[in-house]
Coordinates of C-alpha atoms in Angstrom, one line a residue:
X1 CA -52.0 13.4 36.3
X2 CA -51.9 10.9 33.4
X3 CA -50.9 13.4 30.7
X4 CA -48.4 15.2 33.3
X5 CA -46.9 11.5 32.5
X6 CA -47.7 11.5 28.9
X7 CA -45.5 14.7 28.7
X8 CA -42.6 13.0 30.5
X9 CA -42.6 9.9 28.2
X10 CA -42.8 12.4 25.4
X11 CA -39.7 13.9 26.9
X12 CA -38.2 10.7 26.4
X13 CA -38.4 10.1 23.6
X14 CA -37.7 13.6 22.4
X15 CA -34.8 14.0 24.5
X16 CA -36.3 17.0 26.0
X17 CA -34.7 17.3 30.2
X18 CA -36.6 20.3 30.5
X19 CA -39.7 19.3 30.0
X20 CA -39.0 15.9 31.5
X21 CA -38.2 18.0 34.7
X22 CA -41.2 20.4 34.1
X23 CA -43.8 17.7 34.4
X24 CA -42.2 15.5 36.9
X25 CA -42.2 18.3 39.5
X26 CA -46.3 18.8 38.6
X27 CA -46.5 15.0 39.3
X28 CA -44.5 14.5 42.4
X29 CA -47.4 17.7 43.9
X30 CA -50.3 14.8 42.9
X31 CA -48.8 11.7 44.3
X32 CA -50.9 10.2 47.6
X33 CA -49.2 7.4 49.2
X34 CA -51.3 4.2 50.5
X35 CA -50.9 3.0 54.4
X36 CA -48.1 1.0 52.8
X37 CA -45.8 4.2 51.9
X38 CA -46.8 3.3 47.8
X39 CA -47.3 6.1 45.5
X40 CA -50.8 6.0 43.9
X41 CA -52.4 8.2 41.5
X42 CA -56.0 9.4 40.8
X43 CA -57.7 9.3 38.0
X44 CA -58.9 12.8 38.1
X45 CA -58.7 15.6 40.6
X46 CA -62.5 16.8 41.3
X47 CA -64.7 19.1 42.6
X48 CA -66.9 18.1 45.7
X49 CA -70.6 18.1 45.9
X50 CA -70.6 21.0 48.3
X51 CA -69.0 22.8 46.3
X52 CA -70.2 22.5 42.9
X53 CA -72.8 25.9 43.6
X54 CA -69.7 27.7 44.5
X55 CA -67.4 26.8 41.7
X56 CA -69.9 27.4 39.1
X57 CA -70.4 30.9 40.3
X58 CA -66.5 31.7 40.7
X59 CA -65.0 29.4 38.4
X60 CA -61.7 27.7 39.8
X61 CA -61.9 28.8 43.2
X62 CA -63.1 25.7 44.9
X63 CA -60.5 23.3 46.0
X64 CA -60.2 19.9 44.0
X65 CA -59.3 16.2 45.6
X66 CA -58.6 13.3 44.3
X67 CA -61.0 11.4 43.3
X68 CA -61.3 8.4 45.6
X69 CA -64.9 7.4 47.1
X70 CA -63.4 5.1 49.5
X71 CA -59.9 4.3 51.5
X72 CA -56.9 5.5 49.5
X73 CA -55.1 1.7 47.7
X74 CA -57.8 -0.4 48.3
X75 CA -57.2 -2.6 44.8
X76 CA -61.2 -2.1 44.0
X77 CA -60.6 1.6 43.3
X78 CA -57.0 2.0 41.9
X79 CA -56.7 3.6 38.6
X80 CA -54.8 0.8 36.9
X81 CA -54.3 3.3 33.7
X82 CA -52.1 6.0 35.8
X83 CA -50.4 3.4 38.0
X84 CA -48.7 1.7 34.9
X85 CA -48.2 5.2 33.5
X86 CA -46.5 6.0 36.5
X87 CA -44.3 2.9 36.6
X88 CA -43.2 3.3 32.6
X89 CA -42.3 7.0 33.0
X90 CA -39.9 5.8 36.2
X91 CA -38.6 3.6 34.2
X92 CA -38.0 5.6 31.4
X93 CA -36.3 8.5 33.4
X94 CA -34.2 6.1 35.4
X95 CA -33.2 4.4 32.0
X96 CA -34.1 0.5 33.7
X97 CA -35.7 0.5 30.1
X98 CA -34.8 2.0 26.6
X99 CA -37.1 3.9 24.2
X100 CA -37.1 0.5 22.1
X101 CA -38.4 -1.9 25.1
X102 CA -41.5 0.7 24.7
X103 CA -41.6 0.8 20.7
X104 CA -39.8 -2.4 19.3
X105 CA -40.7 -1.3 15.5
X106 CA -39.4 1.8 16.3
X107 CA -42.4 3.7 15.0
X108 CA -41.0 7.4 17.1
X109 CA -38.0 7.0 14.2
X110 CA -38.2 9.2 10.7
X111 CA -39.2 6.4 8.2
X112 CA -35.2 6.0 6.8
X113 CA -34.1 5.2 10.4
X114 CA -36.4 2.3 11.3
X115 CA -35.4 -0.9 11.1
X116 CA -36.5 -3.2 8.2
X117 CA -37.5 -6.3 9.4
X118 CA -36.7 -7.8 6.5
X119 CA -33.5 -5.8 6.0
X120 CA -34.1 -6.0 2.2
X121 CA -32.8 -2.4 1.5
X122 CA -29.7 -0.6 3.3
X123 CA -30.6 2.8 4.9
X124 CA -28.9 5.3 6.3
X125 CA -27.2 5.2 10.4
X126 CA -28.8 7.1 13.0
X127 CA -26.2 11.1 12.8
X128 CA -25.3 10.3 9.3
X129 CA -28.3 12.5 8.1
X130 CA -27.6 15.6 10.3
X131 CA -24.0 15.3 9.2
X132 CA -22.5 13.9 11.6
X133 CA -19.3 12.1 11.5
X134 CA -19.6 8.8 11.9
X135 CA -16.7 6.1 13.0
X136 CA -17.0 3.2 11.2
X137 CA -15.0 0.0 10.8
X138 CA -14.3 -1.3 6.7
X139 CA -14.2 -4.9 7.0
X140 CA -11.9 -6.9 4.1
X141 CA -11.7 -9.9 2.9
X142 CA -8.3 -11.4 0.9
X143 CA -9.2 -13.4 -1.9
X144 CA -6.3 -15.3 -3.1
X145 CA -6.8 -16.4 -6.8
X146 CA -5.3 -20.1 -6.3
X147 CA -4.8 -22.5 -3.1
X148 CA -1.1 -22.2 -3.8
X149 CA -1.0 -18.6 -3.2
X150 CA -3.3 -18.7 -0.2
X151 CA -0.9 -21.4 1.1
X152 CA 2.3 -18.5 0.3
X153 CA 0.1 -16.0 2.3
X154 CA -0.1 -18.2 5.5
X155 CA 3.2 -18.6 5.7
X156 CA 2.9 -14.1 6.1
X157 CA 0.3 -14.5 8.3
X158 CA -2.3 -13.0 5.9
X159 CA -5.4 -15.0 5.8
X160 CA -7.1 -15.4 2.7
X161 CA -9.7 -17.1 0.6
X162 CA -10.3 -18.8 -2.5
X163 CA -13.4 -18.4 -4.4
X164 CA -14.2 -21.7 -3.9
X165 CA -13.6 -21.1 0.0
X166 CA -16.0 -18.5 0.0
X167 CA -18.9 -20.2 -1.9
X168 CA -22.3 -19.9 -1.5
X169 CA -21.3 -16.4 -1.9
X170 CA -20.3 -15.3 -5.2
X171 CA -17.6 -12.7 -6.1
X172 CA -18.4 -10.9 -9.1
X173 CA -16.1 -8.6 -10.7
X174 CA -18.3 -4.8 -11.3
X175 CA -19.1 -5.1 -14.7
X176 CA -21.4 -8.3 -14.1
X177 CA -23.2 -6.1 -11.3
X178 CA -23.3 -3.7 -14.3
X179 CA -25.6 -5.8 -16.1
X180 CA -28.1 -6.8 -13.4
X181 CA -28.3 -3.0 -12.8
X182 CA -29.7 -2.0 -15.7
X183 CA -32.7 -3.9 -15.5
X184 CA -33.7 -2.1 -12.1
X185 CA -36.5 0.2 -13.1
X186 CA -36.7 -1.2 -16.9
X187 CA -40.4 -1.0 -18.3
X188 CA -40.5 -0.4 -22.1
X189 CA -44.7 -0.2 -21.6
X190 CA -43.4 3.1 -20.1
X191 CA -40.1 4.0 -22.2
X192 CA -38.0 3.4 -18.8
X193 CA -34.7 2.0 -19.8
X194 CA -33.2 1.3 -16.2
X195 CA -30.0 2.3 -15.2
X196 CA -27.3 3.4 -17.7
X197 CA -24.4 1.8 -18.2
X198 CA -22.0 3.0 -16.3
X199 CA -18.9 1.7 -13.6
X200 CA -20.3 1.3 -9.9
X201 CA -17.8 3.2 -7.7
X202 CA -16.4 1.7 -4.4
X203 CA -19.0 2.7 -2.3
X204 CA -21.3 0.7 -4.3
X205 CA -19.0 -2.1 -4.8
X206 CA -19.2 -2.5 -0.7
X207 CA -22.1 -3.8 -0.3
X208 CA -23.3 -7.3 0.0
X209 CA -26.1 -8.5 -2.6
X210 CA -29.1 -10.8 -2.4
X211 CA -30.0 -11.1 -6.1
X212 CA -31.3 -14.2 -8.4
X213 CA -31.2 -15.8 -5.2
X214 CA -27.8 -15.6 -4.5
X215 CA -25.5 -13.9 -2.4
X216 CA -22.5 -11.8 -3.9
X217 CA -19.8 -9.5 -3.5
X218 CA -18.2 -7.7 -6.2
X219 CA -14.4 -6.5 -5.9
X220 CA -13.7 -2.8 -6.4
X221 CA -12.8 -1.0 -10.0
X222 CA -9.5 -0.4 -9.3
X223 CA -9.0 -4.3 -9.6
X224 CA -10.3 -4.5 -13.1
X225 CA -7.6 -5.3 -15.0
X226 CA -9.4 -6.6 -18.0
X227 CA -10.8 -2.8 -18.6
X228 CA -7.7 -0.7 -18.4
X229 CA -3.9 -1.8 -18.0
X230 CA -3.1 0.6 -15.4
X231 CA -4.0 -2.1 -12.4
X232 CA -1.6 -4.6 -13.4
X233 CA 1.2 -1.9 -11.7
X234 CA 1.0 -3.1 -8.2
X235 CA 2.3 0.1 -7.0
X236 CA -0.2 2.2 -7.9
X237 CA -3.0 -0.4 -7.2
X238 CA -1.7 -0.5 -3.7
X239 CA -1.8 3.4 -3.5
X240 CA -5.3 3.4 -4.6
X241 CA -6.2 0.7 -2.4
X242 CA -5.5 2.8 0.2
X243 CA -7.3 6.0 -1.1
X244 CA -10.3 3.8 -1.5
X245 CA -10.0 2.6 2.4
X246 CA -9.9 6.3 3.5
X247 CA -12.4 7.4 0.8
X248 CA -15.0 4.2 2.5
X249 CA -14.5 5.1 6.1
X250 CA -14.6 8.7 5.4
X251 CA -17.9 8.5 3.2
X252 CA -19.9 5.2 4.4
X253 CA -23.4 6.8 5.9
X254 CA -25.5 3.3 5.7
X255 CA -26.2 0.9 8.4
X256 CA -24.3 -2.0 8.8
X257 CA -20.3 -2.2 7.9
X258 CA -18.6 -1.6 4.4
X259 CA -16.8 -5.0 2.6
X260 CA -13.8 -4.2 1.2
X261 CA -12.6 -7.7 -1.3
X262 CA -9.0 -7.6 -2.2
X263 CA -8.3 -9.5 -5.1
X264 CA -4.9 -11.2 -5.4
X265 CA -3.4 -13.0 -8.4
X266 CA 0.0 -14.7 -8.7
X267 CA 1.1 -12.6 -11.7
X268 CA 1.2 -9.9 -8.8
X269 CA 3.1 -12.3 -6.9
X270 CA 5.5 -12.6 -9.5
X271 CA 5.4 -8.6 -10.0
X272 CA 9.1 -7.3 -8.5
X273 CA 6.4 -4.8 -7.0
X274 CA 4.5 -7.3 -4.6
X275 CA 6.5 -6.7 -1.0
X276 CA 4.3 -3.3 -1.5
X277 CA 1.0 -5.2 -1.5
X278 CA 2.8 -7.7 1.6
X279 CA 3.3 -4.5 3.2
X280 CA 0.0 -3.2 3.1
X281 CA -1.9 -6.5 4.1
X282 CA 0.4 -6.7 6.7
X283 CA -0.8 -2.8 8.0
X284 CA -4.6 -4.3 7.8
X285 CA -3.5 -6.8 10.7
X286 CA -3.3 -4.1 13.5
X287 CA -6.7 -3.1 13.0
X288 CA -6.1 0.2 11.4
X289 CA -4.8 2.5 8.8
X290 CA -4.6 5.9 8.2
X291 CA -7.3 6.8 10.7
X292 CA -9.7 3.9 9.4
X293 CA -10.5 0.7 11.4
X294 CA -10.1 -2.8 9.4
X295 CA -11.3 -5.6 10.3
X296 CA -9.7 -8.9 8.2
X297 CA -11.7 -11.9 8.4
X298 CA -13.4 -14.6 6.5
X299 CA -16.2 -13.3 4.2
X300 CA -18.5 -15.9 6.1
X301 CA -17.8 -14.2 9.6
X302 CA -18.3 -10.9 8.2
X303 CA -21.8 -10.8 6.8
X304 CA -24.1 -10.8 9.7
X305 CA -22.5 -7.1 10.1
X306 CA -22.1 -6.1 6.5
X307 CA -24.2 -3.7 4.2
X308 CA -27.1 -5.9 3.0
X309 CA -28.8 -4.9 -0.5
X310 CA -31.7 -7.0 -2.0
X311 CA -31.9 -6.4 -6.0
X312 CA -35.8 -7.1 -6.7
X313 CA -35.8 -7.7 -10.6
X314 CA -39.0 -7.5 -12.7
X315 CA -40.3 -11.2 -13.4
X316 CA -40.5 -10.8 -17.4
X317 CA -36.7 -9.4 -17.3
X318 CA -34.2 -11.7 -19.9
X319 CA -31.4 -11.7 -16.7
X320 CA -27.7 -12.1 -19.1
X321 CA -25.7 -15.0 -18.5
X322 CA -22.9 -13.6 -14.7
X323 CA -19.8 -14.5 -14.9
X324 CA -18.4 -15.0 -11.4
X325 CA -14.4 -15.2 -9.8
X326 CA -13.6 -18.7 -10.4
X327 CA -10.7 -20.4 -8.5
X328 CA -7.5 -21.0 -10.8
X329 CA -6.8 -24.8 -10.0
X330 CA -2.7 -25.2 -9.9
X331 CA -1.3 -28.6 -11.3
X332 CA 1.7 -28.4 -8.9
X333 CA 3.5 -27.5 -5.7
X334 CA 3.2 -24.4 -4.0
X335 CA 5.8 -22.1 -3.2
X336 CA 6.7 -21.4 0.5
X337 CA 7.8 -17.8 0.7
X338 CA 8.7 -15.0 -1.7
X339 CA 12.2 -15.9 -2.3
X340 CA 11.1 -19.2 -4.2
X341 CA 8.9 -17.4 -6.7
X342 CA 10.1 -17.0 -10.1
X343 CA 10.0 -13.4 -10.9
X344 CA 8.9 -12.0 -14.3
X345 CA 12.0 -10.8 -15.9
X346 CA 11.3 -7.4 -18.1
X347 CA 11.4 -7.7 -21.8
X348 CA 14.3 -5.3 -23.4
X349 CA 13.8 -5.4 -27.3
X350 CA 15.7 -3.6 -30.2
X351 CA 13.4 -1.0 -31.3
X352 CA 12.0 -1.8 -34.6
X353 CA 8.8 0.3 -36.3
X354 CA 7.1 -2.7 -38.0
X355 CA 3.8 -0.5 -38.7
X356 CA 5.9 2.0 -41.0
X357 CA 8.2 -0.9 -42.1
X358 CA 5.5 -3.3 -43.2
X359 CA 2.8 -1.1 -44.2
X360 CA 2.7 -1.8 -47.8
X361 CA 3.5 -5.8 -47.9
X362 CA 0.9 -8.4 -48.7
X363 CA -1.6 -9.6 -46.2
X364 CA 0.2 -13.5 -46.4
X365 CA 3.9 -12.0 -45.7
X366 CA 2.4 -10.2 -42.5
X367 CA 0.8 -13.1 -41.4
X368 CA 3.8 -15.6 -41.9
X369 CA 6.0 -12.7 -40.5
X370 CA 3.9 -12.5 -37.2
X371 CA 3.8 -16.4 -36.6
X372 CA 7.6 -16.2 -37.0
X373 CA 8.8 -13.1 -35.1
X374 CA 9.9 -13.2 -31.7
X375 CA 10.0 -9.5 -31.6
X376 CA 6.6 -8.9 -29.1
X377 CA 5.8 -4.8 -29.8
X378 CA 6.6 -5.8 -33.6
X379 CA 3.8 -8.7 -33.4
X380 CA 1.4 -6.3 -32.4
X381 CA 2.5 -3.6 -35.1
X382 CA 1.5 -6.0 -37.4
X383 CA -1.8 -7.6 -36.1
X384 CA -2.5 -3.6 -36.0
X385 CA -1.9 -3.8 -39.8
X386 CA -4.1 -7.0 -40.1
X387 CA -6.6 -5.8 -37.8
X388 CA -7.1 -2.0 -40.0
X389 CA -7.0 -3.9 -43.5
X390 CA -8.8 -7.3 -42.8
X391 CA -10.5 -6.3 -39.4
X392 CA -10.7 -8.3 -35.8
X393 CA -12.2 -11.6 -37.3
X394 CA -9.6 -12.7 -39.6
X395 CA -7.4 -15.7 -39.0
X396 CA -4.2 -16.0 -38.1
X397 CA -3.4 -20.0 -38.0
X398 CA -6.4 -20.8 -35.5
X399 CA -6.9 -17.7 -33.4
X400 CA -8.7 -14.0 -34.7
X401 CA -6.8 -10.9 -35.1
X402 CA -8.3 -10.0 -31.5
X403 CA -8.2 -13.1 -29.5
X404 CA -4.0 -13.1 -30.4
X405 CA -4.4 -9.1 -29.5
X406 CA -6.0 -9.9 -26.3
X407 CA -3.4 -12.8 -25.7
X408 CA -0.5 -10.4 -26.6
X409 CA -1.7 -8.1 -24.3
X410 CA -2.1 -10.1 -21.3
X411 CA 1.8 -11.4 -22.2
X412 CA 2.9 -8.1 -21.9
X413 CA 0.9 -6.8 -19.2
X414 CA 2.6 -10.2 -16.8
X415 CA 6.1 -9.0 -18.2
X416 CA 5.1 -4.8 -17.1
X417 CA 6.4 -4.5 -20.8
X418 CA 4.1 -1.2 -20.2
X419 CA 4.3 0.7 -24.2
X420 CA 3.6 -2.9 -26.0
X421 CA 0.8 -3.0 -23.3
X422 CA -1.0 0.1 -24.0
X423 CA -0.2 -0.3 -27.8
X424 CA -2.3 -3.0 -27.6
X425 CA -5.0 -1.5 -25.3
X426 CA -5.3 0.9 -27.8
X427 CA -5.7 -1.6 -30.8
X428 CA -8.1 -3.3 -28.9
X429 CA -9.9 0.1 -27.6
X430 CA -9.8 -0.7 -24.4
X431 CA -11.0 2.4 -22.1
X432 CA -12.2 3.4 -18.8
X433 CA -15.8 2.9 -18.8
X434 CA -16.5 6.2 -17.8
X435 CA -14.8 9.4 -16.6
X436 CA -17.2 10.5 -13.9
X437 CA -15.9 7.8 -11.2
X438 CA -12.0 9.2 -11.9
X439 CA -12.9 12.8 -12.3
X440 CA -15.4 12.5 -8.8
X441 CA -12.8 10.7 -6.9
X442 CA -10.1 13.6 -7.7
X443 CA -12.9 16.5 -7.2
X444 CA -14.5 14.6 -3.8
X445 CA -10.7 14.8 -2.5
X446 CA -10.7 18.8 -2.4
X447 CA -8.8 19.4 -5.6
X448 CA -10.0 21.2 -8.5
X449 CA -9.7 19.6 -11.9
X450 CA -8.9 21.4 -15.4
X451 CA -10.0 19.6 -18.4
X452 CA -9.6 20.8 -21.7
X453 CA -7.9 20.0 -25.0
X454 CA -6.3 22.1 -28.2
X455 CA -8.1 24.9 -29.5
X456 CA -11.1 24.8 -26.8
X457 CA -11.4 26.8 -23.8
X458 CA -11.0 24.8 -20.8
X459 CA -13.3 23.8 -17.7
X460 CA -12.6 23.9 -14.1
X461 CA -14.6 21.6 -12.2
X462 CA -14.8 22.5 -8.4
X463 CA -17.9 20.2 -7.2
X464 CA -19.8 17.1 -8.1
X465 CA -21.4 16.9 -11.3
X466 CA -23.8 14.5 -13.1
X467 CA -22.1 12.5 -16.1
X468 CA -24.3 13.9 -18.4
X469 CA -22.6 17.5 -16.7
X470 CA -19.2 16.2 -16.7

C-alpha cells in the first residue's frame, strides 16, 4: 500500500484526477481499522506459512494478509512509514496543504519556474511559457523634475516624486544602462565584446536593477529628449506613453510586476500641450486603461513587487563614470495650478536663408553677425557655416560651435519652434540610436512595414528580425 500512496502524491503534483482516483480506490480495499475506528496500514501484504508449499506450486493463488504478528494498532507494530504516507496523501487530496508545504524549494518545478532564493535574476511566471495570457498589473511612478512642479501636481491630485524623494534608488535615463550593459559578457582573453550598443526597449527599461551596489530604475526611450527632438511634443509622447502601457501589459511574461517611470519636466508644463499629459495621469488614477491595470504609487512602496535584475559585472571591468536624474532645485515660488504658468509663446520669424546669403563672407563677419542677430533659425544657419569651415571646436566669444548648437537647440525645442529644432538636430547629428526598437514596435503591433529608398527595390518586413537582419 505505500506506493498505491506514492502514486496519489504523484498525482498531486502532476495534476493527474485519474490516477489520483485510480489508486485511492486500490487503497481504501487495504485499509484495517484499529478497535478505535483509525485507519492503519501494513507494511506489506503476505503469504502465510501454510501456505507458502501451495503458492510456490500455483503462483498467486494463495490468499495474502496483512502483515501483523500481533493485535491490529498496537503502537509496537505500526508501520510508522505508511501511516504518515497515509496522513500526507489526505492532506494533499483534501488540499489542508499545498504542493509547496511538501517541497518548499520547489524542486517538482522546470528549473525557470523555481524560485531564486536570492532573486538575483528575473524568470519567467508560471503559464507564460505555454502561452498563456497572463493579467498583469504595470505599476508607475511620476517623477516630477523640481519640488515646485510636484507641489502643482498635488494640487491635481497626481502624486509624484522628485529624484531626490526617491533616493537610495537611482533613476538613470537608458543610455547610462547602455553603458553598464556592454560590459556583461566582456572577455578580450576570449575576443567577447559584450553587448553591442544599442537602445534598451521598454520591456527592458521596466525592470528594477541591483548593480554597483545600487538600486536603479531607468525611464523609458520615448522620454529621451537629448537623443531625438521628437519627445519634446507632448502630444505624441502622451500617445506613445500609452502604446508603451498596452505594449507592457500585453507582453510582460516575468515574475514580479513591470515599473513604468514617467518623467515630467516644467518645459512640458509650460507646453500649450500639457492638459493632454494632465489627462492621461489623471486616467492612471482609476486603476486602469485601455484593458491594462496601473497601479500609481511611490517607487519605495512598489519594489517589494517589482521585476528584480541583479547586473553581476566582471571585477577587472573599467565601469564609465553614470550619470543619474538629478533634481532641478528652483530659486523661487511655486505655481498653484495651470492657469498661473507662463506659457511658451511660439516664435514667428521672417524667413531669411542665411546659409545661401552668408556663404561666401569671412569667418569674423559670421561670427560678429551671430553674436548680434536676434533672428534664431538664421543663428543656426550660420554656426552651420562655422561648424562646416572651422568645425565644432571653434570659439564663438566663450562657448564652441557645438555647445551654442546644443544651447540653440534646447531654446527652440522649449519654444516647439519645430524646423529650427531639427535644423539643428541635424547640424548636430543627432539620431535615433537605432532602428530596430521603432521598426519592432510598428511590426510587433500587426502591421507590415515597407522600407526602401530611390533606385533600390524595397523590403517588406512582416516578423521580427535581428538588427543585424533589419
Amino acid at each position: 500500500p505505500l506506493f498505491y500512496m506514492y502514486m496519489i502524491i504523484d498525482g498531486m503534483f502532476e495534476d493527474d484526477q485519474e490516477q489520483i482516483q485510480t489508486y485511492q480506490e486500490k487503497l481504501e480495499k487495504l485499509i484495517n481499522y484499529d478497535c478505535n475506528g483509525d485507519p492503519v496500514l501494513p507494511k506489506m501484504f503476505v503469504v502465510p506459512k501454510s501456505s507458502v508449499a501451495e503458492e510456490r506450486k500455483t503462483p498467486r493463488s494463495q490468499c495474502r494478509r496483512a502483515s501483523y504478528h500481533i493485535k491490529i494498532g498496537e503502537p509496537e507494530n505500526l508501520f510508522l512509514w505508511s501511516q504518515a504516507m497515509y496522513i500526507i496523501s489526505n492532506l494533499l487530496s483534501k488540499h489542508l496543504i499545498q504542493l509547496w508545504d511538501l517541497d518548499p524549494i520547489r524542486r517538482y518545478l522546470p528549473n525557470y519556474l523555481r524560485p531564486r532564493l536570492t532573486s538575483r535574476y528575473s524568470a519567467f511566471m508560471r503559464g507564460a511559457q505555454q502561452g498563456q495570457r497572463m493579467e498583469q498589473v504595470v505599476q508607475v511612478v511620476l517623477i516630477a523634475e523640481t519640488t515646485r512642479l510636484q507641489a502643482m501636481l498635488a494640487n491635481y491630485g497626481i502624486q509624484a516624486q522628485t529624484p531626490t524623494e526617491v533616493e537610495p534608488v537611482q533613476i538613470w535615463p537608458p543610455s547610462e544602462l547602455v553603458k553598464i550593459f556592454t560590459l556583461m559578457g566582456k572577455c578580450p582573453r576570449l575576443g567577447l565584446k559584450g553587448r553591442p550598443e544599442r537602445p534598451i526597449g521598454c520591456l527592458g527599461t521596466s525592470k528594477v536593477y541591483r548593480v554597483l551596489g545600487k538600486t536603479v530604475l531607468c525611464y523609458p526611450l520615448i522620454f529621451s529628449a537629448s537623443d531625438f527632438y521628437l519627445s519634446h511634443d507632448i502630444a505624441l509622447l502622451t500617445t506613445n506613453i500609452r502604446s508603451e502601457l498596452q505594449f507592457i501589459g500585453k507582453s510582460w511574461r516575468l515574475s514580479g510586476r513591470p515599473t513604468f517611470c514617467v518623467i515630467i519636466s516644467e518645459d512640458d508644463m509650460r507646453d500649450p500641450q500639457f492638459h493632454e499629459m494632465l489627462a492621461l495621469l489623471s486616467e492612471f488614477k482609476l486603476g486602469q486603461y485601455g484593458g491594462v491595470k496601473i497601479r500609481l504609487g511611490r517607487l519605495q512602496n512598489l519594489l517589494s513587487s517589482a521585476c528584480i535584475e541583479h547586473l553581476d559585472l566582471p571585477e577587472d571591468s573599467s565601469v564609465p563614470e553614470i550619470c543619474p536624474v538629478k533634481e532641478n532645485k528652483n530659486l523661487y515660488a511655486g505655481y498653484q495650478s495651470l492657469t498661473d504658468i507662463p506659457k511658451q509663446t511660439r516664435i514667428e520669424e521672417e524667413w531669411r536663408d542665411f546659409a545661401a546669403e552668408y556663404a561666401n563672407s569671412p569667418t569674423h563677419e559670421i561670427v560678429e553677425l551671430q553674436a548680434n542677430t536676434s533672428h534664431m533659425f538664421g543663428q543656426i544657419q550660420l554656426c552651420g557655416i562655422l561648424n562646416a569651415r572651422e568645425g565644432p571646436d571653434f570659439a564663438i566669444g566663450e562657448k564652441t560651435v557645438r555647445k551654442r548648437l546644443e544651447d540653440l537647440s534646447k531654446m527652440a525645442a522649449v519654444h516647439r519652434y519645430w524646423s529650427a529644432l531639427r535644423y539643428a538636430s541635424s547640424l548636430l547629428r543627432k539620431t535615433v540610436d537605432s532602428l530596430t526598437p521603432y521598426a519592432t514596435a510598428v511590426i510587433v503591433n500587426g502591421k507590415s512595414l515597407c522600407v526602401g529608398t530611390i533606385g533600390v527595390a524595397s523590403q517588406i518586413f512582416k516578423a521580427p528580425m535581428t538588427p543585424k537582419e533589419l
